[in-house]
Amino acid sequence: MPSPATVKLNSGYEMPLVGFGLWKVTNDTCADTVYNAIKAGYRLFDGACDYGNEVESGQGVARAIKDGLVKRSDLFLVSKLWNSFHDGPRVGPICKKQLQDWGIDYFDLYIMHFPIALKYVDPSVKYPPGFTDENGKVTPSNASIQETWTAMEDLVEKGMCRSLGVSNFRGQLLMDLLRYAKVRPATLQIEHHPYLVQEGLVKYAQDEGIVVTAYSSFGPQSFLELDMQQAKDAPLLLEHPAVKKIADKHGKTPAQVLLRWATQRGVAVIPKSNNEGRLKQNLDVLEWDLKDEDIKEISGIDRALRFNDPVNVSPAARTYVHRAGCCCFLLMRMVAVRLPSTYLGVE
């Protein structure tokens, strides 16, 4: 049965089930990439402070609006709050800067990028700051998730964003957030692919009325250019025998099968491509169905293999954690929640 093109968030707004992810889109190509994606039919663009390309993303949007391809109201624009702006008084000003960078008046969705609070770094000194401060060190902040979320709720009140979301949260942190949130998170964005299915977390979020968005839908593919050994050691999902077999059966590409595996289960996706043909193919993941046995077989590939862990991705973060002997900068965020050691990583 075909999936609807949009899903209704608990905030009352409609969000496209298929969007375009802006992670690792280079500054020199970003404006044209966004423009061409809009031309191809994409309406949701998933950005972030940390991607360092919000100005160029906004330029692509502005050009598309000027040329009459879309109106602002046709688009669903997403950005994220970075770790070094979690102190309550810092949330509003950085969101305002991000809106100015995009050249828009509001975000359709504003997401807490990680449940990690780091020392504030002034944008005039280093932007985007990444995981390290102006001295090249990973320095934690004392801001709690509750402090940060309360400040984000104020953004909704002021009309700076319409919906709020979280990213890289696991079930325990999500449960804790729901205890005090006046504005419930509308979305949960997580690494989600057949090597990391996270069935329990997806079900819990959906049962709570929170839409799950998958990033890195193709698994290790996104992380090879980061020279990550885990990604090098993992067989490419696009070449996995089960995925290729199912793709051949349906007359689709392996990429389309991986994306449909998510959307057919109600999980939104945000792939990207610079290739015109693949741009269109990645949108064609709603009007056809996988068989139940196909979905079961793809889910059976699960290895609980996570690639996007700051301890793996960021040498500075890895140094900090090794020096501290534990993920203490994460523990500071786990307000009133006792977590087993297996939950100390981040997604």
Short mmCIF file of C-alpha atoms in Angstrom, two decimals:
data_model
loop_
_atom_site.label_atom_id
_atom_site.label_comp_id
_atom_site.label_asym_id
_atom_site.label_seq_id
_atom_site.Cartn_x
_atom_site.Cartn_y
_atom_site.Cartn_z
CA MET A 1 0.00 0.00 0.00
CA PRO A 2 1.54 3.38 -0.99
CA SER A 3 2.72 5.60 1.86
CA PRO A 4 1.49 9.19 2.13
CA ALA A 5 3.98 11.82 1.02
CA THR A 6 3.78 13.55 4.40
CA VAL A 7 3.29 12.56 8.01
CA LYS A 8 1.43 14.68 10.57
CA LEU A 9 3.56 15.69 13.55
CA ASN A 10 2.20 15.95 17.08
CA SER A 11 2.62 19.73 16.70
CA GLY A 12 -0.06 19.67 14.01
CA TYR A 13 2.24 20.33 11.04
CA GLU A 14 2.81 18.05 8.05
CA MET A 15 6.36 16.83 7.40
CA PRO A 16 7.52 15.16 4.17
CA LEU A 17 8.45 11.52 4.65
CA VAL A 18 11.36 11.88 2.23
CA GLY A 19 13.78 14.80 2.50
CA PHE A 20 17.28 15.84 1.52
CA GLY A 21 20.13 15.66 4.03
CA LEU A 22 22.74 18.43 3.99
CA TRP A 23 25.48 16.73 6.03
CA LYS A 24 28.81 16.82 4.16
CA VAL A 25 27.45 18.91 1.28
CA THR A 26 30.40 21.16 0.45
CA ASN A 27 30.13 24.94 0.61
CA ASP A 28 31.07 25.44 -3.02
CA THR A 29 28.29 23.13 -4.26
CA CYS A 30 25.63 23.53 -1.58
CA ALA A 31 23.55 26.36 -3.07
CA ASP A 32 23.30 24.62 -6.44
CA THR A 33 22.65 21.27 -4.77
CA VAL A 34 19.70 22.65 -2.80
CA TYR A 35 18.32 24.44 -5.84
CA ASN A 36 18.54 21.32 -8.00
CA ALA A 37 16.99 19.18 -5.29
CA ILE A 38 14.04 21.56 -5.07
CA LYS A 39 13.76 21.41 -8.85
CA ALA A 40 13.71 17.59 -8.61
CA GLY A 41 10.84 17.70 -6.12
CA TYR A 42 12.40 17.74 -2.65
CA ARG A 43 10.66 19.92 -0.09
CA LEU A 44 12.34 18.97 3.21
CA PHE A 45 15.96 19.98 3.79
CA ASP A 46 17.74 18.74 6.88
CA GLY A 47 20.51 21.11 7.96
CA ALA A 48 22.50 21.93 11.09
CA CYS A 49 24.85 24.49 12.57
CA ASP A 50 27.57 21.84 12.64
CA TYR A 51 27.35 21.20 8.89
CA GLY A 52 28.80 24.65 8.24
CA ASN A 53 26.73 25.24 5.09
CA GLU A 54 23.61 27.03 6.30
CA VAL A 55 24.38 30.26 4.44
CA GLU A 56 24.75 28.38 1.17
CA SER A 57 21.66 26.27 1.88
CA GLY A 58 19.68 29.46 2.32
CA GLN A 59 21.07 30.83 -0.93
CA GLY A 60 19.76 27.78 -2.77
CA VAL A 61 16.35 28.20 -1.16
CA ALA A 62 16.23 31.93 -1.94
CA ARG A 63 17.09 31.32 -5.57
CA ALA A 64 14.40 28.66 -5.92
CA ILE A 65 11.80 31.00 -4.41
CA LYS A 66 12.94 33.90 -6.60
CA ASP A 67 12.67 31.71 -9.72
CA GLY A 68 9.15 30.68 -8.78
CA LEU A 69 9.91 26.99 -8.18
CA VAL A 70 8.41 27.09 -4.68
CA LYS A 71 7.06 29.36 -1.99
CA ARG A 72 8.55 29.36 1.50
CA SER A 73 5.37 27.71 2.74
CA ASP A 74 6.00 24.78 0.38
CA LEU A 75 9.27 23.94 2.13
CA PHE A 76 10.02 22.19 5.40
CA LEU A 77 13.37 23.50 6.64
CA VAL A 78 15.17 21.80 9.51
CA SER A 79 18.16 22.88 11.56
CA LYS A 80 19.82 21.78 14.77
CA LEU A 81 21.16 23.23 18.00
CA TRP A 82 24.84 22.41 18.46
CA ASN A 83 26.36 21.13 21.71
CA SER A 84 28.21 24.32 22.62
CA PHE A 85 24.99 26.36 22.71
CA HIS A 86 23.07 24.30 25.28
CA ASP A 87 23.25 26.84 28.12
CA GLY A 88 19.76 28.30 28.34
CA PRO A 89 20.67 31.93 27.53
CA ARG A 90 22.64 30.81 24.44
CA VAL A 91 19.80 28.97 22.70
CA GLY A 92 17.78 31.95 21.45
CA PRO A 93 20.73 33.97 20.06
CA ILE A 94 22.23 31.04 18.15
CA CYS A 95 18.87 30.08 16.67
CA LYS A 96 18.46 33.69 15.56
CA LYS A 97 21.90 33.57 13.90
CA GLN A 98 21.01 30.34 12.13
CA LEU A 99 17.77 31.85 10.82
CA GLN A 100 19.75 34.82 9.54
CA ASP A 101 22.22 32.47 7.85
CA TRP A 102 19.36 30.70 6.09
CA GLY A 103 17.66 34.02 5.31
CA ILE A 104 14.31 32.87 6.72
CA ASP A 105 11.98 33.86 9.55
CA TYR A 106 11.34 30.46 11.13
CA PHE A 107 12.44 26.83 11.08
CA ASP A 108 9.79 24.22 10.50
CA LEU A 109 11.71 21.95 12.87
CA TYR A 110 14.55 22.73 15.27
CA ILE A 111 16.40 19.76 16.75
CA MET A 112 18.75 19.21 19.68
CA HIS A 113 21.63 17.63 17.75
CA PHE A 114 23.18 15.58 20.59
CA PRO A 115 22.41 15.08 24.29
CA ILE A 116 25.85 16.56 24.97
CA ALA A 117 26.47 19.99 26.54
CA LEU A 118 29.81 21.61 25.82
CA LYS A 119 31.42 24.91 26.80
CA TYR A 120 30.12 27.93 24.89
CA VAL A 121 32.28 29.11 22.02
CA ASP A 122 31.52 32.56 20.65
CA PRO A 123 30.63 32.34 16.94
CA SER A 124 33.00 35.23 16.25
CA VAL A 125 35.87 33.08 17.51
CA LYS A 126 35.04 29.73 15.88
CA TYR A 127 32.01 28.72 13.86
CA PRO A 128 30.83 26.10 13.64
CA PRO A 129 32.75 25.13 16.77
CA GLY A 130 32.67 21.33 16.48
CA PHE A 131 33.49 19.35 19.60
CA THR A 132 36.42 21.49 20.75
CA ASP A 133 36.57 24.93 22.34
CA GLU A 134 38.81 27.82 21.30
CA ASN A 135 41.74 26.05 22.99
CA GLY A 136 41.23 22.82 21.09
CA LYS A 137 39.84 20.99 24.14
CA VAL A 138 36.56 19.16 24.72
CA THR A 139 35.17 21.03 27.72
CA PRO A 140 31.76 20.12 29.17
CA SER A 141 29.05 22.56 30.20
CA ASN A 142 26.84 22.07 33.25
CA ALA A 143 23.61 22.66 31.30
CA SER A 144 21.06 19.89 31.76
CA ILE A 145 18.82 18.60 28.99
CA GLN A 146 15.90 20.17 30.84
CA GLU A 147 17.54 23.62 30.83
CA THR A 148 18.24 23.36 27.12
CA TRP A 149 14.81 22.02 26.23
CA THR A 150 13.03 24.72 28.23
CA ALA A 151 14.97 27.36 26.27
CA MET A 152 14.06 25.61 23.02
CA GLU A 153 10.38 25.66 24.00
CA ASP A 154 10.68 29.44 24.20
CA LEU A 155 11.66 29.45 20.51
CA VAL A 156 8.26 27.99 19.67
CA GLU A 157 6.54 30.65 21.76
CA LYS A 158 8.44 33.36 19.87
CA GLY A 159 7.64 31.89 16.44
CA MET A 160 11.29 31.11 15.63
CA CYS A 161 10.41 27.47 15.00
CA ARG A 162 7.20 25.52 14.63
CA SER A 163 8.21 22.12 15.98
CA LEU A 164 10.96 20.75 18.18
CA GLY A 165 12.86 17.49 17.92
CA VAL A 166 15.78 15.56 19.33
CA SER A 167 18.56 13.60 17.68
CA ASN A 168 20.86 10.84 18.90
CA PHE A 169 18.71 10.15 21.96
CA ARG A 170 18.15 6.65 23.26
CA GLY A 171 15.01 5.46 24.99
CA GLN A 172 16.02 6.35 28.54
CA LEU A 173 16.81 9.98 27.73
CA LEU A 174 13.62 10.26 25.69
CA MET A 175 11.58 8.91 28.61
CA ASP A 176 13.16 11.44 30.93
CA LEU A 177 12.54 14.34 28.53
CA LEU A 178 8.87 13.43 28.22
CA ARG A 179 8.46 13.81 32.00
CA TYR A 180 8.86 17.58 31.91
CA ALA A 181 8.51 18.71 28.29
CA LYS A 182 5.71 21.23 27.83
CA VAL A 183 6.31 21.05 24.09
CA ARG A 184 6.71 17.39 23.26
CA PRO A 185 9.41 16.44 20.77
CA ALA A 186 7.77 15.96 17.39
CA THR A 187 10.62 13.94 15.90
CA LEU A 188 13.49 11.70 16.91
CA GLN A 189 16.36 11.58 14.42
CA ILE A 190 18.65 8.57 14.75
CA GLU A 191 21.17 6.53 12.82
CA HIS A 192 18.96 3.84 11.32
CA HIS A 193 19.83 1.23 8.72
CA PRO A 194 19.76 -2.57 8.51
CA TYR A 195 23.03 -2.83 10.46
CA LEU A 196 21.46 -0.74 13.28
CA VAL A 197 17.71 -1.42 13.34
CA GLN A 198 16.94 -0.25 16.92
CA GLU A 199 13.49 -1.82 16.73
CA GLY A 200 12.62 -1.16 20.37
CA LEU A 201 13.55 2.52 20.23
CA VAL A 202 11.65 3.07 16.99
CA LYS A 203 8.54 1.41 18.40
CA TYR A 204 8.70 3.35 21.66
CA ALA A 205 9.01 6.69 19.88
CA GLN A 206 6.19 5.90 17.46
CA ASP A 207 3.97 4.71 20.31
CA GLU A 208 4.58 8.10 21.97
CA GLY A 209 3.50 9.93 18.81
CA ILE A 210 7.06 10.92 17.88
CA VAL A 211 8.03 10.55 14.23
CA VAL A 212 11.36 8.80 13.70
CA THR A 213 13.71 10.12 11.02
CA ALA A 214 16.55 7.92 9.82
CA TYR A 215 19.93 9.31 8.87
CA SER A 216 22.75 7.32 7.23
CA SER A 217 20.18 5.02 5.63
CA PHE A 218 22.92 3.35 3.58
CA GLY A 219 24.99 2.41 6.64
CA PRO A 220 28.78 2.50 6.22
CA GLN A 221 28.58 4.36 2.90
CA SER A 222 28.35 7.75 4.64
CA PHE A 223 31.38 7.17 6.83
CA LEU A 224 33.98 5.84 4.42
CA GLU A 225 35.24 9.33 3.57
CA LEU A 226 35.78 9.94 7.30
CA ASP A 227 38.40 7.18 7.18
CA MET A 228 36.48 5.21 9.83
CA GLN A 229 37.79 1.68 10.26
CA GLN A 230 34.37 0.36 11.30
CA ALA A 231 32.94 1.54 8.00
CA LYS A 232 35.83 0.05 6.03
CA ASP A 233 35.35 -3.30 7.76
CA ALA A 234 31.59 -3.48 7.19
CA PRO A 235 30.32 -4.85 3.84
CA LEU A 236 28.46 -2.13 1.92
CA LEU A 237 24.70 -2.43 2.37
CA LEU A 238 24.22 -1.33 -1.23
CA GLU A 239 26.08 -4.50 -2.24
CA HIS A 240 24.62 -6.84 0.36
CA PRO A 241 23.30 -10.02 -1.33
CA ALA A 242 19.92 -9.86 0.42
CA VAL A 243 19.39 -6.21 -0.52
CA LYS A 244 20.46 -6.79 -4.14
CA LYS A 245 18.22 -9.84 -4.44
CA ILE A 246 15.18 -7.92 -3.19
CA ALA A 247 16.03 -4.97 -5.43
CA ASP A 248 16.17 -7.23 -8.49
CA LYS A 249 12.86 -8.81 -7.54
CA HIS A 250 11.12 -5.44 -7.43
CA GLY A 251 12.97 -3.83 -10.33
CA LYS A 252 14.41 -1.15 -8.02
CA THR A 253 17.90 -0.09 -6.98
CA PRO A 254 19.44 -1.27 -3.70
CA ALA A 255 19.28 2.35 -2.47
CA GLN A 256 15.54 2.48 -3.13
CA VAL A 257 15.04 -0.80 -1.27
CA LEU A 258 16.93 0.50 1.78
CA LEU A 259 14.90 3.71 1.80
CA ARG A 260 11.58 1.88 1.28
CA TRP A 261 12.47 -0.50 4.12
CA ALA A 262 12.32 2.60 6.34
CA THR A 263 9.41 4.55 4.85
CA GLN A 264 7.14 1.51 4.68
CA ARG A 265 7.60 1.22 8.44
CA GLY A 266 6.70 4.89 8.95
CA VAL A 267 10.30 6.10 9.32
CA ALA A 268 11.22 9.30 7.46
CA VAL A 269 14.46 9.40 5.43
CA ILE A 270 16.87 12.16 4.39
CA PRO A 271 19.21 10.80 1.69
CA LYS A 272 21.29 13.04 -0.56
CA SER A 273 22.79 12.85 -4.02
CA ASN A 274 24.30 15.17 -6.61
CA ASN A 275 23.19 12.88 -9.42
CA GLU A 276 19.95 13.93 -11.13
CA GLY A 277 18.86 10.34 -11.75
CA ARG A 278 19.48 9.23 -8.18
CA LEU A 279 17.76 12.35 -6.86
CA LYS A 280 14.57 11.19 -8.54
CA GLN A 281 15.09 7.55 -7.60
CA ASN A 282 15.45 8.44 -3.92
CA LEU A 283 12.09 10.21 -4.06
CA ASP A 284 10.46 7.10 -5.55
CA VAL A 285 10.23 5.20 -2.26
CA LEU A 286 6.58 5.67 -1.36
CA GLU A 287 4.42 4.33 -4.19
CA TRP A 288 5.46 0.67 -4.14
CA ASP A 289 5.72 -1.94 -1.41
CA LEU A 290 8.17 -4.50 -0.19
CA LYS A 291 6.76 -7.85 0.86
CA ASP A 292 6.55 -8.59 4.58
CA GLU A 293 9.20 -11.25 4.13
CA ASP A 294 11.44 -8.68 2.42
CA ILE A 295 11.24 -6.34 5.40
CA LYS A 296 11.90 -9.22 7.78
CA GLU A 297 14.92 -10.37 5.79
CA ILE A 298 16.41 -6.87 5.62
CA SER A 299 15.84 -6.31 9.35
CA GLY A 300 17.58 -9.62 9.96
CA ILE A 301 20.85 -8.10 8.74
CA ASP A 302 21.01 -6.19 12.05
CA ARG A 303 24.44 -6.16 13.73
CA ALA A 304 23.78 -3.40 16.28
CA LEU A 305 26.60 -1.65 14.43
CA ARG A 306 26.75 2.08 15.10
CA PHE A 307 28.97 4.38 13.04
CA ASN A 308 28.02 7.87 14.30
CA ASP A 309 29.47 7.83 17.78
CA PRO A 310 31.42 11.00 18.68
CA VAL A 311 33.94 8.80 20.46
CA ASN A 312 34.65 7.17 17.10
CA VAL A 313 34.23 10.20 14.84
CA SER A 314 35.97 12.91 16.86
CA PRO A 315 39.62 12.35 17.90
CA ALA A 316 39.25 15.17 20.44
CA ALA A 317 36.17 13.60 22.00
CA ARG A 318 37.92 10.22 22.07
CA THR A 319 40.90 11.75 23.88
CA TYR A 320 38.61 13.36 26.43
CA VAL A 321 36.72 10.17 27.16
CA HIS A 322 39.92 8.12 27.50
CA ARG A 323 41.43 10.70 29.85
CA ALA A 324 38.30 10.85 32.01
CA GLY A 325 37.93 7.10 32.11
CA CYS A 326 34.18 7.33 31.43
CA CYS A 327 31.65 9.30 29.44
CA CYS A 328 31.28 11.82 32.26
CA PHE A 329 30.27 14.63 29.91
CA LEU A 330 27.31 12.46 28.92
CA LEU A 331 26.50 11.40 32.46
CA MET A 332 26.05 15.05 33.38
CA ARG A 333 23.15 15.09 30.91
CA MET A 334 21.34 12.01 32.18
CA VAL A 335 19.03 13.85 34.54
CA ALA A 336 17.34 11.57 37.07
CA VAL A 337 17.94 8.48 34.90
CA ARG A 338 20.09 5.51 35.90
CA LEU A 339 21.49 3.88 32.81
CA PRO A 340 23.25 0.57 32.37
CA SER A 341 26.78 0.84 31.02
CA THR A 342 25.57 -0.38 27.62
CA TYR A 343 23.65 2.86 27.17
CA LEU A 344 26.54 5.27 27.71
CA GLY A 345 27.24 5.68 24.01
CA VAL A 346 25.46 8.17 21.78
CA GLU A 347 23.69 7.74 18.47
#
